[in-house]
PDB file of C-alpha atoms in Angstrom:
ATOM      1  CA  GLN V 235     -36.969  32.707 -17.932  1.00  0.00           C
ATOM      2  CA  ASP V 236     -34.439  33.770 -15.358  1.00  0.00           C
ATOM      3  CA  VAL V 237     -32.308  36.135 -17.464  1.00  0.00           C
ATOM      4  CA  THR V 238     -30.334  39.025 -16.047  1.00  0.00           C
ATOM      5  CA  LEU V 239     -29.123  41.748 -18.359  1.00  0.00           C
ATOM      6  CA  GLN V 240     -26.215  43.999 -17.550  1.00  0.00           C
ATOM      7  CA  TYR V 241     -25.704  47.204 -19.464  1.00  0.00           C
ATOM      8  CA  SER V 242     -22.419  49.022 -19.821  1.00  0.00           C
ATOM      9  CA  VAL V 243     -21.268  52.096 -21.671  1.00  0.00           C
ATOM     10  CA  ILE V 244     -17.965  53.859 -22.203  1.00  0.00           C
ATOM     11  CA  THR V 245     -18.201  57.614 -22.608  1.00  0.00           C
ATOM     12  CA  ASN V 246     -16.042  60.713 -22.553  1.00  0.00           C
ATOM     13  CA  GLY V 247     -18.869  62.387 -20.645  1.00  0.00           C
ATOM     14  CA  THR V 248     -19.090  65.433 -22.882  1.00  0.00           C
ATOM     15  CA  ARG V 249     -22.702  64.780 -23.921  1.00  0.00           C
ATOM     16  CA  LEU V 250     -23.986  63.556 -20.565  1.00  0.00           C
ATOM     17  CA  ASN V 251     -26.862  65.591 -19.206  1.00  0.00           C
ATOM     18  CA  ALA V 252     -29.307  65.092 -16.344  1.00  0.00           C
ATOM     19  CA  SER V 253     -31.866  63.076 -18.317  1.00  0.00           C
ATOM     20  CA  LEU V 254     -29.237  60.744 -19.805  1.00  0.00           C
ATOM     21  CA  ALA V 255     -27.628  60.215 -16.391  1.00  0.00           C
ATOM     22  CA  ASP V 256     -31.063  59.448 -14.951  1.00  0.00           C
ATOM     23  CA  TYR V 257     -31.658  56.912 -17.735  1.00  0.00           C
ATOM     24  CA  LEU V 258     -28.305  55.191 -17.095  1.00  0.00           C
ATOM     25  CA  ALA V 259     -29.077  54.966 -13.389  1.00  0.00           C
ATOM     26  CA  SER V 260     -32.633  53.727 -13.901  1.00  0.00           C
ATOM     27  CA  HIS V 261     -31.233  50.797 -15.905  1.00  0.00           C
ATOM     28  CA  ARG V 262     -28.287  50.162 -13.524  1.00  0.00           C
ATOM     29  CA  PHE V 263     -25.606  50.757 -16.172  1.00  0.00           C
ATOM     30  CA  GLN V 264     -21.938  50.169 -15.529  1.00  0.00           C
ATOM     31  CA  VAL V 265     -20.388  53.415 -16.762  1.00  0.00           C
ATOM     32  CA  THR V 266     -16.747  53.875 -17.739  1.00  0.00           C
ATOM     33  CA  LEU V 267     -15.632  57.469 -18.107  1.00  0.00           C
ATOM     34  CA  SER V 268     -12.632  58.143 -20.345  1.00  0.00           C
ATOM     35  CA  ILE V 269     -10.691  60.786 -18.467  1.00  0.00           C
ATOM     36  CA  ASP V 270      -6.933  61.092 -18.749  1.00  0.00           C
ATOM     37  CA  GLY V 271      -6.266  63.154 -15.654  1.00  0.00           C
ATOM     38  CA  PRO V 272      -6.445  66.686 -14.286  1.00  0.00           C
ATOM     39  CA  PRO V 273      -7.855  69.419 -16.574  1.00  0.00           C
ATOM     40  CA  GLU V 274      -4.478  70.432 -18.009  1.00  0.00           C
ATOM     41  CA  VAL V 275      -3.746  66.827 -19.018  1.00  0.00           C
ATOM     42  CA  GLN V 276      -7.274  66.159 -20.294  1.00  0.00           C
ATOM     43  CA  ASN V 277      -7.275  69.350 -22.362  1.00  0.00           C
ATOM     44  CA  GLN V 278      -3.901  68.583 -23.920  1.00  0.00           C
ATOM     45  CA  ASN V 279      -4.626  64.933 -24.694  1.00  0.00           C
ATOM     46  CA  ARG V 280      -8.268  65.224 -25.731  1.00  0.00           C
ATOM     47  CA  PRO V 281      -9.132  68.692 -26.997  1.00  0.00           C
ATOM     48  CA  THR V 282     -12.591  69.379 -28.358  1.00  0.00           C
ATOM     49  CA  ARG V 283     -13.217  69.129 -32.082  1.00  0.00           C
ATOM     50  CA  GLY V 284     -12.538  72.867 -32.299  1.00  0.00           C
ATOM     51  CA  GLY V 285      -9.268  72.532 -30.362  1.00  0.00           C
ATOM     52  CA  GLY V 286     -10.613  73.882 -27.081  1.00  0.00           C
ATOM     53  CA  ALA V 287     -10.600  72.559 -23.541  1.00  0.00           C
ATOM     54  CA  SER V 288     -12.645  69.375 -23.075  1.00  0.00           C
ATOM     55  CA  SER V 289     -12.296  69.151 -19.284  1.00  0.00           C
ATOM     56  CA  PRO V 290     -15.239  71.459 -18.430  1.00  0.00           C
ATOM     57  CA  GLU V 291     -17.591  69.226 -20.452  1.00  0.00           C
ATOM     58  CA  VAL V 292     -16.090  65.989 -19.087  1.00  0.00           C
ATOM     59  CA  LEU V 293     -16.299  67.217 -15.485  1.00  0.00           C
ATOM     60  CA  ARG V 294     -19.877  68.416 -16.025  1.00  0.00           C
ATOM     61  CA  GLY V 295     -20.761  64.916 -17.274  1.00  0.00           C
ATOM     62  CA  LEU V 296     -18.954  63.354 -14.319  1.00  0.00           C
ATOM     63  CA  LYS V 297     -20.918  65.585 -11.948  1.00  0.00           C
ATOM     64  CA  GLU V 298     -24.144  64.167 -13.430  1.00  0.00           C
ATOM     65  CA  LEU V 299     -22.872  60.603 -13.008  1.00  0.00           C
ATOM     66  CA  LEU V 300     -21.919  61.289  -9.395  1.00  0.00           C
ATOM     67  CA  ARG V 301     -25.405  62.706  -8.788  1.00  0.00           C
ATOM     68  CA  VAL V 302     -26.996  59.373  -9.823  1.00  0.00           C
ATOM     69  CA  ARG V 303     -24.183  57.149  -8.611  1.00  0.00           C
ATOM     70  CA  GLU V 304     -26.299  55.075  -6.239  1.00  0.00           C
ATOM     71  CA  GLY V 305     -28.389  53.943  -9.206  1.00  0.00           C
ATOM     72  CA  LEU V 306     -25.426  52.880 -11.336  1.00  0.00           C
ATOM     73  CA  GLN V 307     -24.061  49.330 -11.298  1.00  0.00           C
ATOM     74  CA  SER V 308     -20.579  50.853 -11.009  1.00  0.00           C
ATOM     75  CA  LEU V 309     -18.548  53.855 -12.118  1.00  0.00           C
ATOM     76  CA  HIS V 310     -15.091  53.326 -13.638  1.00  0.00           C
ATOM     77  CA  ALA V 311     -12.365  55.689 -14.835  1.00  0.00           C
ATOM     78  CA  ASN V 312     -10.241  54.877 -17.858  1.00  0.00           C
ATOM     79  CA  ALA V 313      -7.043  56.876 -18.348  1.00  0.00           C
ATOM     80  CA  VAL V 314      -4.758  56.366 -21.325  1.00  0.00           C
ATOM     81  CA  MET V 315      -1.069  56.665 -20.567  1.00  0.00           C
ATOM     82  CA  GLY V 316       1.810  56.761 -23.047  1.00  0.00           C
ATOM     83  CA  SER V 317       4.534  58.997 -24.386  1.00  0.00           C
ATOM     84  CA  HIS V 318       2.034  61.892 -24.274  1.00  0.00           C
ATOM     85  CA  HIS V 319       1.516  61.497 -20.507  1.00  0.00           C
ATOM     86  CA  LEU V 320       3.204  59.183 -17.994  1.00  0.00           C
ATOM     87  CA  ASP V 321       2.452  60.689 -14.580  1.00  0.00           C
ATOM     88  CA  VAL V 322       0.291  57.821 -13.344  1.00  0.00           C
ATOM     89  CA  VAL V 323       0.567  58.818  -9.680  1.00  0.00           C
ATOM     90  CA  ALA V 324      -0.660  62.388 -10.276  1.00  0.00           C
ATOM     91  CA  THR V 325      -3.447  61.084 -12.490  1.00  0.00           C
ATOM     92  CA  TYR V 326      -4.565  58.602  -9.827  1.00  0.00           C
ATOM     93  CA  SER V 327      -4.413  61.309  -7.156  1.00  0.00           C
ATOM     94  CA  PHE V 328      -6.731  63.489  -9.228  1.00  0.00           C
ATOM     95  CA  LEU V 329      -9.133  60.683 -10.129  1.00  0.00           C
ATOM     96  CA  ARG V 330      -9.168  59.380  -6.541  1.00  0.00           C
ATOM     97  CA  THR V 331     -10.974  62.550  -5.453  1.00  0.00           C
ATOM     98  CA  PHE V 332     -14.043  61.227  -7.300  1.00  0.00           C
ATOM     99  CA  ASP V 333     -13.865  57.773  -5.646  1.00  0.00           C
ATOM    100  CA  PHE V 334     -14.450  55.683  -8.771  1.00  0.00           C
ATOM    101  CA  ASP V 335     -15.171  51.995  -8.228  1.00  0.00           C
ATOM    102  CA  LEU V 336     -12.345  51.034 -10.574  1.00  0.00           C
ATOM    103  CA  TYR V 337      -9.376  52.843 -12.133  1.00  0.00           C
ATOM    104  CA  ASN V 338      -7.869  51.587 -15.380  1.00  0.00           C
ATOM    105  CA  PHE V 339      -4.513  52.890 -16.593  1.00  0.00           C
ATOM    106  CA  GLY V 340      -4.120  51.641 -20.134  1.00  0.00           C
ATOM    107  CA  PHE V 341      -0.995  52.043 -22.225  1.00  0.00           C
ATOM    108  CA  ALA V 342      -1.174  53.553 -25.700  1.00  0.00           C
ATOM    109  CA  ALA V 343       1.359  51.676 -27.781  1.00  0.00           C
ATOM    110  CA  GLY V 344       3.391  53.789 -30.139  1.00  0.00           C
ATOM    111  CA  ALA V 345       6.609  54.175 -32.046  1.00  0.00           C
ATOM    112  CA  GLU V 346       8.369  55.249 -28.842  1.00  0.00           C
ATOM    113  CA  ASP V 347       7.623  51.980 -26.986  1.00  0.00           C
ATOM    114  CA  ALA V 348      11.289  51.119 -26.446  1.00  0.00           C
ATOM    115  CA  GLN V 349      11.716  54.331 -24.449  1.00  0.00           C
ATOM    116  CA  THR V 350       8.204  54.733 -23.023  1.00  0.00           C
ATOM    117  CA  SER V 351       7.403  51.201 -21.801  1.00  0.00           C
ATOM    118  CA  PRO V 352      10.081  51.119 -19.082  1.00  0.00           C
ATOM    119  CA  LEU V 353       9.014  54.567 -17.855  1.00  0.00           C
ATOM    120  CA  TYR V 354       5.366  53.507 -17.765  1.00  0.00           C
ATOM    121  CA  LEU V 355       6.243  50.331 -15.861  1.00  0.00           C
ATOM    122  CA  ARG V 356       8.245  52.332 -13.316  1.00  0.00           C
ATOM    123  CA  GLU V 357       5.313  54.708 -12.845  1.00  0.00           C
ATOM    124  CA  MET V 358       2.884  51.822 -12.395  1.00  0.00           C
ATOM    125  CA  ALA V 359       5.234  50.233  -9.836  1.00  0.00           C
ATOM    126  CA  ARG V 360       5.468  53.563  -8.022  1.00  0.00           C
ATOM    127  CA  LEU V 361       1.671  53.821  -7.993  1.00  0.00           C
ATOM    128  CA  ALA V 362       1.271  50.258  -6.704  1.00  0.00           C
ATOM    129  CA  ASP V 363       3.791  50.859  -3.937  1.00  0.00           C
ATOM    130  CA  GLN V 364       2.200  54.143  -2.873  1.00  0.00           C
ATOM    131  CA  VAL V 365      -1.392  52.895  -2.951  1.00  0.00           C
ATOM    132  CA  TYR V 366      -0.566  49.661  -1.129  1.00  0.00           C
ATOM    133  CA  ARG V 367       1.356  51.471   1.629  1.00  0.00           C
ATOM    134  CA  GLN V 368      -1.135  54.321   2.066  1.00  0.00           C
ATOM    135  CA  GLU V 369      -4.486  52.711   1.275  1.00  0.00           C
ATOM    136  CA  GLY V 370      -3.989  48.934   1.428  1.00  0.00           C
ATOM    137  CA  LEU V 371      -4.688  45.917  -0.738  1.00  0.00           C
ATOM    138  CA  THR V 372      -8.383  46.680  -1.233  1.00  0.00           C
ATOM    139  CA  ALA V 373      -7.577  50.044  -2.828  1.00  0.00           C
ATOM    140  CA  LEU V 374      -4.826  48.488  -4.935  1.00  0.00           C
ATOM    141  CA  SER V 375      -7.266  45.865  -6.229  1.00  0.00           C
ATOM    142  CA  ARG V 376      -9.477  48.679  -7.602  1.00  0.00           C
ATOM    143  CA  ILE V 377      -6.654  49.682  -9.979  1.00  0.00           C
ATOM    144  CA  GLN V 378      -6.176  47.804 -13.237  1.00  0.00           C
ATOM    145  CA  PRO V 379      -4.163  45.822 -14.128  1.00  0.00           C
ATOM    146  CA  PHE V 380      -3.402  45.100 -10.448  1.00  0.00           C
ATOM    147  CA  GLY V 381      -6.982  44.114  -9.622  1.00  0.00           C
ATOM    148  CA  ARG V 382      -7.046  41.395 -12.268  1.00  0.00           C
ATOM    149  CA  LEU V 383      -3.750  39.974 -11.043  1.00  0.00           C
ATOM    150  CA  ILE V 384      -4.780  40.103  -7.376  1.00  0.00           C
ATOM    151  CA  GLY V 385      -8.057  38.365  -8.283  1.00  0.00           C
ATOM    152  CA  ILE V 386      -6.199  35.584 -10.078  1.00  0.00           C
ATOM    153  CA  LEU V 387      -3.842  35.100  -7.140  1.00  0.00           C
ATOM    154  CA  ASP V 388      -6.719  35.163  -4.643  1.00  0.00           C
ATOM    155  CA  SER V 389      -8.668  32.567  -6.628  1.00  0.00           C
ATOM    156  CA  GLY V 390      -5.875  30.023  -6.255  1.00  0.00           C
ATOM    157  CA  VAL V 391      -6.822  28.570  -9.621  1.00  0.00           C
ATOM    158  CA  PRO V 392      -3.852  28.021 -11.938  1.00  0.00           C
ATOM    159  CA  ILE V 393      -4.082  29.502 -15.409  1.00  0.00           C
ATOM    160  CA  GLN V 394      -3.274  26.899 -18.018  1.00  0.00           C
ATOM    161  CA  ASN V 395      -2.258  27.763 -21.547  1.00  0.00           C
ATOM    162  CA  PHE V 396      -2.993  31.444 -21.039  1.00  0.00           C
ATOM    163  CA  CYS V 397      -1.765  33.431 -24.013  1.00  0.00           C
ATOM    164  CA  GLY V 398      -3.008  36.935 -23.175  1.00  0.00           C
ATOM    165  CA  ALA V 399       0.000  38.094 -21.175  1.00  0.00           C
ATOM    166  CA  GLY V 400       0.738  41.109 -23.378  1.00  0.00           C
ATOM    167  CA  LYS V 401       0.408  44.759 -22.459  1.00  0.00           C
ATOM    168  CA  SER V 402      -3.329  44.448 -22.069  1.00  0.00           C
ATOM    169  CA  PHE V 403      -2.901  42.014 -19.187  1.00  0.00           C
ATOM    170  CA  ILE V 404       0.414  42.395 -17.418  1.00  0.00           C
ATOM    171  CA  HIS V 405       1.870  45.508 -19.061  1.00  0.00           C
ATOM    172  CA  THR V 406       5.270  44.190 -19.969  1.00  0.00           C
ATOM    173  CA  ASP V 407       7.680  45.243 -22.669  1.00  0.00           C
ATOM    174  CA  THR V 408       6.981  43.210 -25.794  1.00  0.00           C
ATOM    175  CA  ASN V 409      10.551  43.378 -27.103  1.00  0.00           C
TER     176      ASN V 409
END
């Protein structure tokens, strides 16, 4: 049979060591690293179980992934934005230093959506404008949700009866 398997994993990187990174690379995994931004942001948003700084462990895991990067299918970053942290541009600037294949800026819905959603949308627009002007369309297409939208536009295929246009797709205010 002509069957191709693709493996993917989402991790915070804190338990990644050399042998696990080697395993992921030897099986051509697509790896998504949950990392919310620079150390001060990561530590505030995702402290360790004991309340300490998680960024040293996450960055150590990322270092292992970068060491085996050529063997990976792809390496993605997933940052969660919301009322706890809205500086998308600073987060992208930090993550960009690691040259991920894809950057996802998700929105954590919460009770403060009426206030936070417009701020998040402004930050995403600011990021899109900056990346497009400084790095071009190819770089912009590596950032989600922009990459999905650019892909749809590039395909030229109309979407009929599409009902997934909520925050997970276009990032609009649901009110």
